[in-house]
Coordinates of C-alpha atoms in Angstrom, one line a residue:
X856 CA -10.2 -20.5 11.5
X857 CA -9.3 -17.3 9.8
X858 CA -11.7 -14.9 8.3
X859 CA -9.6 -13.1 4.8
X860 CA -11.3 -10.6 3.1
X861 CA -13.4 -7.3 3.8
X862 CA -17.1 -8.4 2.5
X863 CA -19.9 -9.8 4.7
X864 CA -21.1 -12.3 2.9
X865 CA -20.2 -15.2 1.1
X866 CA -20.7 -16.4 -2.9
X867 CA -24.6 -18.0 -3.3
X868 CA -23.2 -21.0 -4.3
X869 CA -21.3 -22.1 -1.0
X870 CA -23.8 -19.7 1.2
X871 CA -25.5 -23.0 2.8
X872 CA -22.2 -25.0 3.5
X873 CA -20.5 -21.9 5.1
X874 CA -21.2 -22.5 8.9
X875 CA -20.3 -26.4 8.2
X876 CA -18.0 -26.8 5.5
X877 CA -15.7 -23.7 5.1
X878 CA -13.7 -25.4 2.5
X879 CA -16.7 -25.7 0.1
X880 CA -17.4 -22.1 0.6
X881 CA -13.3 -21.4 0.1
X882 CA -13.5 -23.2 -3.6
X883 CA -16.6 -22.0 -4.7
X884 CA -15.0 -18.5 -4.4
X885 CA -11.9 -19.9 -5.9
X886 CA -13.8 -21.4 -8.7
X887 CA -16.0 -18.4 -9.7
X888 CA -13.0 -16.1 -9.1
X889 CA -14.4 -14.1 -6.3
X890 CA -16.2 -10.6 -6.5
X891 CA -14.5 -9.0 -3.9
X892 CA -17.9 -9.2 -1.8
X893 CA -17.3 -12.8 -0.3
X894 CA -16.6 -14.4 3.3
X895 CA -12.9 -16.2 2.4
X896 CA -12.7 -18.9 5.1
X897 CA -9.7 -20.1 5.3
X898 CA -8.9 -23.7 7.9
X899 CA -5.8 -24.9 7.8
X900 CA -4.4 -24.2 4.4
X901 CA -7.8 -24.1 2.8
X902 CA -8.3 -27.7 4.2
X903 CA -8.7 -31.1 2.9
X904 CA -12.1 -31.1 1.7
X905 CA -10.2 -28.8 -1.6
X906 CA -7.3 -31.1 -2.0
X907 CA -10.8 -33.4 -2.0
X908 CA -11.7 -31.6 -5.4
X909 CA -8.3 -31.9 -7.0
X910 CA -7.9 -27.9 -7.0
X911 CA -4.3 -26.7 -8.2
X912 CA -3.1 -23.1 -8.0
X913 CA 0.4 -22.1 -9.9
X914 CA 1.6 -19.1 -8.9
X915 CA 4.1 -17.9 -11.8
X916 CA 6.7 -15.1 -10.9
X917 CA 7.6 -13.5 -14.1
X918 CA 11.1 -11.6 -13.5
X919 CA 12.2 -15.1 -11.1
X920 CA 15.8 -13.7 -11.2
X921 CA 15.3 -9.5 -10.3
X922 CA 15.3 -8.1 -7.0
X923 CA 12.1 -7.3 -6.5
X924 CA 11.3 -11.4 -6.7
X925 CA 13.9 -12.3 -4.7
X926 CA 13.7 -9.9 -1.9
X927 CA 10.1 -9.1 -1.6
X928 CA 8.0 -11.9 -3.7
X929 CA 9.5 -14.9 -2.6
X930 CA 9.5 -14.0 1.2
X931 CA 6.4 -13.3 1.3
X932 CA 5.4 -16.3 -0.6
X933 CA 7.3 -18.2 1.8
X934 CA 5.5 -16.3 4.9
X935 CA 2.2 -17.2 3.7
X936 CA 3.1 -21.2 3.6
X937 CA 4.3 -21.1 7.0
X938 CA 1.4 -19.5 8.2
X939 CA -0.8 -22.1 6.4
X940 CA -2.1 -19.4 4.2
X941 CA -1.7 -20.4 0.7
X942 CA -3.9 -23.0 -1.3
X943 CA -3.2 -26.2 -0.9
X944 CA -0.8 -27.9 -3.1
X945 CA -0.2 -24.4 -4.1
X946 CA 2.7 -24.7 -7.1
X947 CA 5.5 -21.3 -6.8
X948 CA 6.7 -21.8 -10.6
X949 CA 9.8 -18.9 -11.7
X950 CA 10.1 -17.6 -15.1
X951 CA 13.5 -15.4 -16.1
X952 CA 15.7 -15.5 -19.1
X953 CA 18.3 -16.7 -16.8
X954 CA 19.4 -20.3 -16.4
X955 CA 18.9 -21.0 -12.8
X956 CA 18.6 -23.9 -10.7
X957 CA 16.3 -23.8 -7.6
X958 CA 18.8 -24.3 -5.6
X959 CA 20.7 -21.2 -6.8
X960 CA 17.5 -18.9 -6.3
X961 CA 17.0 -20.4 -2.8
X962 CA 20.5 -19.1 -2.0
X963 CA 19.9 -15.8 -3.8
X964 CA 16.2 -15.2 -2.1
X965 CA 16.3 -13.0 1.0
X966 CA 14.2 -15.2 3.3
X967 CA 14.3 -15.3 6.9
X968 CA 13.6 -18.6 8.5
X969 CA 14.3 -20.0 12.3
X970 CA 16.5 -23.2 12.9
X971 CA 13.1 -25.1 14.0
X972 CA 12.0 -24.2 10.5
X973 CA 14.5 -25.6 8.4
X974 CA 12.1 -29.1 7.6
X975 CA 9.5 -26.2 6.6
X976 CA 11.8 -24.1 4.7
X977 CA 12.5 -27.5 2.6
X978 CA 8.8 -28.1 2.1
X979 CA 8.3 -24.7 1.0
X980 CA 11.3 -25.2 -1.6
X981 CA 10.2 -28.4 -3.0
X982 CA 6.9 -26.5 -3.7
X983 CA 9.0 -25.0 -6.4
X984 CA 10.0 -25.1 -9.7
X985 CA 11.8 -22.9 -12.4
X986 CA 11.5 -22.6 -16.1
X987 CA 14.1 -19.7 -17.9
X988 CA 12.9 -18.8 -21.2
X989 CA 12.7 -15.6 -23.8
X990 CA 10.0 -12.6 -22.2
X991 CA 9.8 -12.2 -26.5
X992 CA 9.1 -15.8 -27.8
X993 CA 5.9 -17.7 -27.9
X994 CA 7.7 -21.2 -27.9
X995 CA 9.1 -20.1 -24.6
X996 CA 5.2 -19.5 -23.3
X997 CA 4.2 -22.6 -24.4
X998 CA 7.1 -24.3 -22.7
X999 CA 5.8 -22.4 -19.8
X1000 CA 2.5 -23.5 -20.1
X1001 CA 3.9 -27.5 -20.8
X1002 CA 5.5 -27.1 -17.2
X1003 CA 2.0 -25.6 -15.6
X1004 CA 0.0 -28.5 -16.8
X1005 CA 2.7 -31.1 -16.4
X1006 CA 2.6 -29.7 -12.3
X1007 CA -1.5 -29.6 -12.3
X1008 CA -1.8 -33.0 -13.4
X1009 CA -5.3 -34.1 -13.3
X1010 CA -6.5 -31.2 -10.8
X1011 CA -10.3 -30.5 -11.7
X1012 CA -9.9 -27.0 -11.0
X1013 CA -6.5 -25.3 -12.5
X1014 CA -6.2 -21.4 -11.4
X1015 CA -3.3 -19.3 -12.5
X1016 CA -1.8 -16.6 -11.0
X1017 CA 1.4 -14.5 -13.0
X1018 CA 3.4 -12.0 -11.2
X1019 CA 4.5 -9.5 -13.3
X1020 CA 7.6 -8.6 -11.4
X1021 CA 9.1 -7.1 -14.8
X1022 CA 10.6 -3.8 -16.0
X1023 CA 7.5 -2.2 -18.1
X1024 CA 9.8 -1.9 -21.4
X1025 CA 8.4 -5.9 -21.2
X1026 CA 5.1 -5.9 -20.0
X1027 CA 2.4 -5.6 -23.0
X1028 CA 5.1 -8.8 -24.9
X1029 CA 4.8 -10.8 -21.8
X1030 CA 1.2 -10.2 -21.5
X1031 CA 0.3 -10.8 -25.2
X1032 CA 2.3 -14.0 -24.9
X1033 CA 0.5 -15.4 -21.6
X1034 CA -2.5 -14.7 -22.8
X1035 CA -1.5 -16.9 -26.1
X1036 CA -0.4 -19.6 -24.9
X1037 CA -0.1 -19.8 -20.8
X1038 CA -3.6 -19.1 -19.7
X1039 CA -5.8 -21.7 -18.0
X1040 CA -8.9 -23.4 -19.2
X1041 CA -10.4 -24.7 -16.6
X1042 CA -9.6 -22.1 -13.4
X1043 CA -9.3 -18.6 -12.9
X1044 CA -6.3 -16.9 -14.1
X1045 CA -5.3 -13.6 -12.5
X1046 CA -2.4 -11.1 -13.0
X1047 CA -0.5 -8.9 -10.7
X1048 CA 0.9 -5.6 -12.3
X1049 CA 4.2 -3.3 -10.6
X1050 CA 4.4 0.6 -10.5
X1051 CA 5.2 2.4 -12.3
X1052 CA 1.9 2.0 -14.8
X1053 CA 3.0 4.3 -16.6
X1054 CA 4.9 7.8 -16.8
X1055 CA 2.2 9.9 -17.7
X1056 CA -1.6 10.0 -19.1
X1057 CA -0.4 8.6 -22.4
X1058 CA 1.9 6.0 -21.6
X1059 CA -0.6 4.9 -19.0
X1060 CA -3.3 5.0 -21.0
X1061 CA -1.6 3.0 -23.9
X1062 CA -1.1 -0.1 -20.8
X1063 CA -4.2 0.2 -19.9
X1064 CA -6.0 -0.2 -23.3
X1065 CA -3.3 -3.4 -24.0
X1066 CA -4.0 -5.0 -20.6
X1067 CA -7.4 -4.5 -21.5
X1068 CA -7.3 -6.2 -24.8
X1069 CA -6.1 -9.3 -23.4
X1070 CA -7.2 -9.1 -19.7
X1071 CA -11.0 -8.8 -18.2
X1072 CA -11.1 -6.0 -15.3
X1073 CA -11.4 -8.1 -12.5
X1074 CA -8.5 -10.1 -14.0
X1075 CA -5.8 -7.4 -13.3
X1076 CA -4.0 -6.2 -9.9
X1077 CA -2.5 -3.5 -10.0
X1078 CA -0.2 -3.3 -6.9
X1079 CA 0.5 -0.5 -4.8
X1080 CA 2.2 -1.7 -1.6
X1081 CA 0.6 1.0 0.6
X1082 CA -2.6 0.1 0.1
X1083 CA -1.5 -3.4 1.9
X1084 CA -0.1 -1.4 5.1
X1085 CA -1.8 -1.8 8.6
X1086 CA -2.5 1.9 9.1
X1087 CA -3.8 2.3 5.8
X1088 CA -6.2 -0.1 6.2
X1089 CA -7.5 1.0 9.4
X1090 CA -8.5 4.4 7.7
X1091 CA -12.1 3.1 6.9
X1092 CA -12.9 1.2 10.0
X1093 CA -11.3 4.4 12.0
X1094 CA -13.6 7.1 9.8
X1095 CA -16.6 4.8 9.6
X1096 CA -17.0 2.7 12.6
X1097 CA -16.4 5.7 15.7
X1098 CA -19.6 8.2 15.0
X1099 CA -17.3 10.5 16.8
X1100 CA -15.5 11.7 14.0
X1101 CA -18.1 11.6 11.6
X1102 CA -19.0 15.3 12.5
X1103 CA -15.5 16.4 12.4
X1104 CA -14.4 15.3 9.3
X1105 CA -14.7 18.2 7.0
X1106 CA -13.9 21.7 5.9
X1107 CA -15.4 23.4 9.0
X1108 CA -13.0 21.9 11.5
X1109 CA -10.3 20.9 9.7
X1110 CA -7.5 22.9 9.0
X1111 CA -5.5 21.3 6.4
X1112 CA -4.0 17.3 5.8
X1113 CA -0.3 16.4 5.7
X1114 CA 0.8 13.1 4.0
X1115 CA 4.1 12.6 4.9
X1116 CA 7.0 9.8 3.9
X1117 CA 10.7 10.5 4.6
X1118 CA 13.6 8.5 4.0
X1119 CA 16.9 8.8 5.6
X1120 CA 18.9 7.3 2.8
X1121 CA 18.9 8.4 -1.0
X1122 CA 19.0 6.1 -4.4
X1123 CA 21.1 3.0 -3.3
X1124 CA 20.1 0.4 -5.6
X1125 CA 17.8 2.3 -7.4
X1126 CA 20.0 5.0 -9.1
X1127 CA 18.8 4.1 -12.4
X1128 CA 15.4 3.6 -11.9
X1129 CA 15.1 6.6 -9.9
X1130 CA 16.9 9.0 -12.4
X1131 CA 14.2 8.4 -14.7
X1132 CA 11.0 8.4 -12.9
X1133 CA 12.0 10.7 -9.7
X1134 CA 9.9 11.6 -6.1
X1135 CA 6.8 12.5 -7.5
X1136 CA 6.6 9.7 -10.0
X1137 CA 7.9 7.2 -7.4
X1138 CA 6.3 8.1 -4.2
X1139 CA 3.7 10.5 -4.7
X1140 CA 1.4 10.0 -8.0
X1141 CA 0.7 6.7 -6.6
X1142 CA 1.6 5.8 -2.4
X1143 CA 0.3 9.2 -1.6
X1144 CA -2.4 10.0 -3.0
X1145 CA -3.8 6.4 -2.8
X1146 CA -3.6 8.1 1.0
X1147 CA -5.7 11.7 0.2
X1148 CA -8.4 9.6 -1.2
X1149 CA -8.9 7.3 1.6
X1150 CA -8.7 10.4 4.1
X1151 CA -11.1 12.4 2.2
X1152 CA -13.3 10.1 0.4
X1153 CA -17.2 9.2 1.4
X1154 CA -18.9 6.5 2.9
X1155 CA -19.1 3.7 0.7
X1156 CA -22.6 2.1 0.1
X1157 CA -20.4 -1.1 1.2
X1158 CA -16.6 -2.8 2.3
X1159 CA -17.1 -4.0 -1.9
X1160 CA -14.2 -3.5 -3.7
X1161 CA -16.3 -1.7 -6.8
X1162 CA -18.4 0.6 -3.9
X1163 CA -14.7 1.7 -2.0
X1164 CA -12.9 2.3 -5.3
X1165 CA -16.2 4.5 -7.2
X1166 CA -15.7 6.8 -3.6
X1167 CA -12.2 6.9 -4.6
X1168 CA -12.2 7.8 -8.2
X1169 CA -15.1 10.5 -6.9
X1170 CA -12.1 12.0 -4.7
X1171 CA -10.0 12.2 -7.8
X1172 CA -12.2 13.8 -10.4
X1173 CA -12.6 16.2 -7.0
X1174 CA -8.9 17.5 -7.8
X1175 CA -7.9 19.8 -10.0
X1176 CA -5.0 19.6 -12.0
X1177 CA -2.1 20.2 -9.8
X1178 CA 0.4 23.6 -10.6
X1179 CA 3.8 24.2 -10.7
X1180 CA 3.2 27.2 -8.0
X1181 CA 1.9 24.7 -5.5
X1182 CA 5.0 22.8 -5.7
X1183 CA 8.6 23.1 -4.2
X1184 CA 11.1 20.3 -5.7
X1185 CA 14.3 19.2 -4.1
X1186 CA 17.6 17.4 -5.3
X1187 CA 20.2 15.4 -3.3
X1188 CA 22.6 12.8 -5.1
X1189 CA 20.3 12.7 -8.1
X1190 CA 19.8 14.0 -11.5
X1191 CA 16.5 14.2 -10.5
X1192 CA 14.0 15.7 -7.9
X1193 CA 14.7 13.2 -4.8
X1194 CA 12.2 15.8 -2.5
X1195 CA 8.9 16.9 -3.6
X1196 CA 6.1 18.9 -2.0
X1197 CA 2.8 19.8 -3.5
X1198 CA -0.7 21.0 -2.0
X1199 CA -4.0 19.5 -3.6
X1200 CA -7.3 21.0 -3.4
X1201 CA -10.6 18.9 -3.6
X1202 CA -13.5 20.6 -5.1
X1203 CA -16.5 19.6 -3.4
X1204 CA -19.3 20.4 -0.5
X1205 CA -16.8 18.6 2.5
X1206 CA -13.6 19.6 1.6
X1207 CA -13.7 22.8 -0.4
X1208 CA -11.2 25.2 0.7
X1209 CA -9.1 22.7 2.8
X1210 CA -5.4 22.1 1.4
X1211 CA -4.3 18.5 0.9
X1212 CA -0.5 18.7 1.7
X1213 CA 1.8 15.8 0.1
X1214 CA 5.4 15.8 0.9
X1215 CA 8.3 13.1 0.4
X1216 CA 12.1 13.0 0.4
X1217 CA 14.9 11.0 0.6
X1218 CA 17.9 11.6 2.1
X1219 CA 16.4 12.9 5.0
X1220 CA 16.3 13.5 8.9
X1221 CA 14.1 10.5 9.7
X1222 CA 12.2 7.7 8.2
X1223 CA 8.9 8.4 8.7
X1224 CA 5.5 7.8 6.9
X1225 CA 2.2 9.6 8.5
X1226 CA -0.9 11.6 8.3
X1227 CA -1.3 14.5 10.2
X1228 CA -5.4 16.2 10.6
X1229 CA -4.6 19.1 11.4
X1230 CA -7.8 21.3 13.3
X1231 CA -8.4 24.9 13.6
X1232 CA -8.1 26.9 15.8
X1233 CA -10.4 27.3 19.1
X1234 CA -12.9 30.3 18.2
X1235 CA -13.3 32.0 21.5
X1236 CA -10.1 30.9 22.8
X1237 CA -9.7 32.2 26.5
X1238 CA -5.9 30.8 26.8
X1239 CA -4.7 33.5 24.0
X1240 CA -1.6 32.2 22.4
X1241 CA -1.3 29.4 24.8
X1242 CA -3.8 26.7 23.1
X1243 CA -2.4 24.7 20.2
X1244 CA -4.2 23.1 17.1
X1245 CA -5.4 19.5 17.6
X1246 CA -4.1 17.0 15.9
X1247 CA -4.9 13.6 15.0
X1248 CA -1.6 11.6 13.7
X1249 CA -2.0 8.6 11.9
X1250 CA 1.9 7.1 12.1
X1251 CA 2.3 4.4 9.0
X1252 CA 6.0 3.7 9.6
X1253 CA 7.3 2.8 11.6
X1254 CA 6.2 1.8 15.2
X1255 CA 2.4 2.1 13.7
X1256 CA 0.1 4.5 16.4
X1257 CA -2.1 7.0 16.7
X1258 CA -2.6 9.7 18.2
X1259 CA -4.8 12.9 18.9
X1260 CA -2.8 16.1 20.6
X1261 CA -4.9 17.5 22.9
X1262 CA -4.4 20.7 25.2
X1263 CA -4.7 19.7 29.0
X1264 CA -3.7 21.2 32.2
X1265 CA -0.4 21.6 33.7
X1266 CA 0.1 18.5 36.2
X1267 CA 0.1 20.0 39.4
X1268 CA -0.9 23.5 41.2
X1269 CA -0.5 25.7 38.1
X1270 CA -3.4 26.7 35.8
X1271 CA -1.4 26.0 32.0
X1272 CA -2.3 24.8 29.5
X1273 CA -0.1 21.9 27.8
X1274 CA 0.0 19.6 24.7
X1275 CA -0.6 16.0 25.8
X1276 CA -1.9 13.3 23.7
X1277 CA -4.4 10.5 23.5
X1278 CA -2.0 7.8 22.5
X1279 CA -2.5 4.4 20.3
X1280 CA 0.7 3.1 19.9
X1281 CA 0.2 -0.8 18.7
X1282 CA 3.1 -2.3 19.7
X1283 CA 1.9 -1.4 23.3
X1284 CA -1.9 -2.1 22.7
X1285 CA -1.5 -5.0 21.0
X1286 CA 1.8 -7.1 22.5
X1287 CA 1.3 -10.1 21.0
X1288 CA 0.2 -9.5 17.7
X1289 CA 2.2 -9.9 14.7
X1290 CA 1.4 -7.4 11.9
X1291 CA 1.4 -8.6 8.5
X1292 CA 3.9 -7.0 5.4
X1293 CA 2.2 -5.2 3.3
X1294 CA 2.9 -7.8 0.6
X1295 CA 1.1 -10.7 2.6
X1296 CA -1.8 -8.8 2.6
X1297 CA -2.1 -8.3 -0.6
X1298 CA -1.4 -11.6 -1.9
X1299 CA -3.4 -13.3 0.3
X1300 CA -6.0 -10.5 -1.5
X1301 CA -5.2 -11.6 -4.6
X1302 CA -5.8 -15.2 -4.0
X1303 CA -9.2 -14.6 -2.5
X1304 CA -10.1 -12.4 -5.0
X1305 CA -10.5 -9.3 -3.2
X1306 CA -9.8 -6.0 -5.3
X1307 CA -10.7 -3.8 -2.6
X1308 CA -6.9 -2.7 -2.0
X1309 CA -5.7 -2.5 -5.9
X1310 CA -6.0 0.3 -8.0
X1311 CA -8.6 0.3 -10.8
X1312 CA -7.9 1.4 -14.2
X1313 CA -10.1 4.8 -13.5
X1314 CA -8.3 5.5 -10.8
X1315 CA -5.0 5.3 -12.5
X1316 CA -6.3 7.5 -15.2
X1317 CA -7.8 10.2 -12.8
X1318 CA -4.3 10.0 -10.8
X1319 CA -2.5 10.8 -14.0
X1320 CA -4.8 13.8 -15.3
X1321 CA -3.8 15.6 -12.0
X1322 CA 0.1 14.9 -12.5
X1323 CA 1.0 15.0 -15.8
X1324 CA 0.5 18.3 -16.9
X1325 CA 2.9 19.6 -14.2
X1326 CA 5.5 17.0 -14.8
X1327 CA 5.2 17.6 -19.1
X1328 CA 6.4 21.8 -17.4
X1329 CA 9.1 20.1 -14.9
X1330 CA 10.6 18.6 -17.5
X1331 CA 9.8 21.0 -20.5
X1332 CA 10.9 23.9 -19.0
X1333 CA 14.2 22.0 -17.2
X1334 CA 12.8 23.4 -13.5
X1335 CA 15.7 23.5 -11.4
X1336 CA 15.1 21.5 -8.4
X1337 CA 16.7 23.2 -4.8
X1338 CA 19.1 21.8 -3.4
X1339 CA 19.5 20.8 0.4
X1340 CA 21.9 19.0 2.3
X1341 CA 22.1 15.0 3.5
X1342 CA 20.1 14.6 6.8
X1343 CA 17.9 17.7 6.9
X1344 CA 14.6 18.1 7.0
X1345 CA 14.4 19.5 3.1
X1346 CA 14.2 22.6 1.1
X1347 CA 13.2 25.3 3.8
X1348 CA 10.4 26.5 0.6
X1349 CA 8.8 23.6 1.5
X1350 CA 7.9 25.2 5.1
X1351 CA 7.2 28.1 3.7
X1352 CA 4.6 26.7 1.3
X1353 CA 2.7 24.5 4.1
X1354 CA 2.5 27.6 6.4
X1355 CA 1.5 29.8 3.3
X1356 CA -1.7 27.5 2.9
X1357 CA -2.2 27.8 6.9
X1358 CA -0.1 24.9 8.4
X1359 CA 1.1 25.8 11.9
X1360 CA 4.3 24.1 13.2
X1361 CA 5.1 25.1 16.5
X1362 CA 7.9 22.8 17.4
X1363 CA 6.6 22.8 21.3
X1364 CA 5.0 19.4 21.4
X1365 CA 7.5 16.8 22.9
X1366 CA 6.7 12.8 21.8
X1367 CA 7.5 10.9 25.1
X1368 CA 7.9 6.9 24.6
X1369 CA 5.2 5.5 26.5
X1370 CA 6.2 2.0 28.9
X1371 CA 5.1 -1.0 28.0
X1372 CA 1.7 -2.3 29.4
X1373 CA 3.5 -4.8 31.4
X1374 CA 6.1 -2.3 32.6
X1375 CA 2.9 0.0 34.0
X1376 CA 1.1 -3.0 35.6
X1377 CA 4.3 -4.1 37.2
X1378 CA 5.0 -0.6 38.4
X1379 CA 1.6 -0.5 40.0
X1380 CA 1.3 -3.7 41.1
X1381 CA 4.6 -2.6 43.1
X1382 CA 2.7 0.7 44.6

């Protein structure tokens, strides 16, 4: 069996048939919608007992035909049926103004599958279906909602799920529409919603009030693929399950926080897109700051979706509005910024005086997505100029690990000090586990009815007020972005910036690739 979901407790209804019928507890939950608060069980495919109760779920990709479906939505779709995940009898229904058959998606999808899975595969494929029709036209929705009901024949309980995997020229037509005509009467119906919401405070504001009019709150996901990663989501257990660095978390022995996320490739694919929204837009109003408020946000009354995200938006109305002097932009292959650094400050008792550093690129030396906790320095330090900061890494992407550096002896008969580390590199830790994309996660969160890892429409809001005003200047006053060359580290002004606000690179600590655990017991087994 397989425990989905952060809460600790499951909905009242299905409370007393938890320990013996996990299936009842599964559909009451799917019934009431969830509140993010509930015990998911999950046993095998959510079981027999719901196909019992005549429970459909369509699952309706908006934007069937785009990349985004095809290479993220649809493989991740088809991880979760192998892995028994997805409801039972679950119905995968495409929408696009194409003309497609399913058998020309299935060759277009990106979806990587065994030999031995080829029966499966089929399965998975015949759990599809595909209507094309106008994003502009009710008839079409209707149409759309003919082919829903025709699939959930006499289910007792109908829930609807739309994917809005859509350019946002499209998305208040598409959602006026479904909510017209496509919407289910007797299940819940949910909606997932792509970046970009938005390009600043005003056009953000206008989708929110229109997703508003149509949707309820708890109705609307808004995606943000980050919040989905492994790392990410070890954040709260790692800052609120180990008392050890509950004392250390805060302006008196911290230093300053780096957010980091490099790419060593530029626009392929995305030219157009990119051109219009750029780094800060793409990457870091949204990925990284989602980040800064999990780093620096409270304790949560509770893992609830509503107590994690009110800590969040506390972190956020923390901030002040960000300033073009706290910013260094850089260009490569783009008419755009493709490099952007900029330091936050949060206003309150824990980290006042601390600088929040977030930094992304493309085009660069590595691929690479981190946090870096940077400490002060020892007071009192006996070693002079020999004892480094500590630092506790937190490595996203790739090869997920972390790590504290530490100073410790010199092996051997001399007295120096070196930088070693503790080291938590998964792949070593944890051999035989399998992590989940990002995307599985949150699907599987969306099924469930978990909002703990999407963004809620105060967030968005409070993420905008910081931004805007500096990108309205950027673009206003035509700020001339620095160049630097393909495969570098960046714009040396962004160094200069992160050691202005006391970041210390020293360049000394060497990152050795630890054996495998089977390697070292071998080894010693061999002594």
């Amino acid at each position: 069996m397989l425990l989905v979901g952060m809460g600790s407790a499951c909905t009242s209804n299905a409370r007393a048939n938890c320990q013996t019928e996990p299936e009842a507890c599964t559909l009451a939950s799917l019934k009431s919608g969830g509140d993010g608060n509930n015990c998911i069980h999950i046993s095998g495919g959510f079981g027999p007992a719901m196909a019992e109760k005549k429970l459909c779920t369509s699952f309706v990709v908006m934007g069937a035909s785009g990349d985004l479906a095809k290479k993220k939505i649809y493989p991740t779709l088809w991880l979760l049926f192998r892995g028994k995940l997805l409801p039972v009898g679950t119905k995968i229904v495409g929408y696009a103004r194409t003309h497609m058959a399913i058998a020309e998606l299935r060759e277009k999808c990106v979806i990587k599958a065994k030999d031995s899975e080829k029966e499966l595969l089929d399965s998975f494929w015949a759990s599809n279906s595909y209507v094309s029709g106008s994003y502009t036209e009710a008839d079409a929705f209707a149409k759309l909602d003919s082919e829903l009901k025709k699939l959930e024949g006499g289910a007792e309980v109908a829930n609807r799920l739309f994917y809005l995997a859509l350019p946002p020229s499209v998305f208040e037509t598409v959602t006026t529409h479904i909510k017209g005509a496509a919407m289910s009467a007797k299940g819940w119906n949910r909606i997932i919603v792509e970046k970009p919401f938005g390009k600043d405070s005003d056009s953000s504001a206008q989708l929110t009030r229109h997703l508003s009019s149509v949707f309820t709150e708890d109705e609307i996901y808004r995606i943000d693929h980050y919040l989905g990663k492994e790392m990410v989501q070890t954040l709260l257990v790692l800052r609120f399950a180990n008392a050890i660095f509950q004392p250390l978390w805060n302006r008196d022995n911290i230093k300053c926080v780096v957010v980091s996320f490099k790419e060593p490739f530029g626009t392929q694919g995305r030219g157009g897109y990119f051109d219009e929204f750029g780094i800060i837009r793409d990457v870091m109003q949204n990925h990284l700051l989602q980040v800064l408020c999990l780093v620096a946000m409270e304790k949560p009354v509770s893992t609830s979706a509503e107590d994690i995200r009110d800590e969040k938006v506390k972190v956020l109305r923390s901030v002040p509005e960000l300033k073009l002097g706290d910013v260094v932009l850089g260009q490569y292959g783009s008419v755009t910024p493709t490099f952007a650094t900029a330091v936050l400050h949060i206003k309150n008792e824990r980290w006042d005086g601390v600088p929040f550093i977030l930094r992304c690129g493309k085009a660069l030396n590595e691929r690479k997505a981190e946090i870096r906790i940077q400490f002060r320095d020892v007071p009192g330090d006996i070693f002079p100029g020999k004892a480094r900061r500590n630092e506790l890494v937190i490595r996203l992407q790739p090869n997920e690990a972390m790590y504290m550096k530490v100073m410790m002896k010199q092996p051997g008969i001399s007295f120096e000090p070196i930088e070693g580390e503790l080291d938590l590199t998964y792949k070593n830790r944890f051999k035989d586990v399998t992590l989940p994309d990002a995307y599985e996660r949150l699907l599987l969160d969306v099924f469930n009815g978990s909002q703990a890892h999407f963004v809620r429409s105060d967030e968005l809001a409070e993420a905008w007020r910081i931004f805007t005003p500096l990108l309205h200047q950027i673009e206003r006053e035509r700020v001339a972005p620095i160049q630097y060359p393909y495969g570098s580290r960046g714009p040396k002004e962004s160094d200069e910036l992160v050691s202005k606000y006391g970041f210390h690179y020293t360049g000394t600590y060497k990152w050795l690739e630890v054996r495998s655990c089977v390697e070292f017991r071998n080894n010693r087994r061999r002594a």
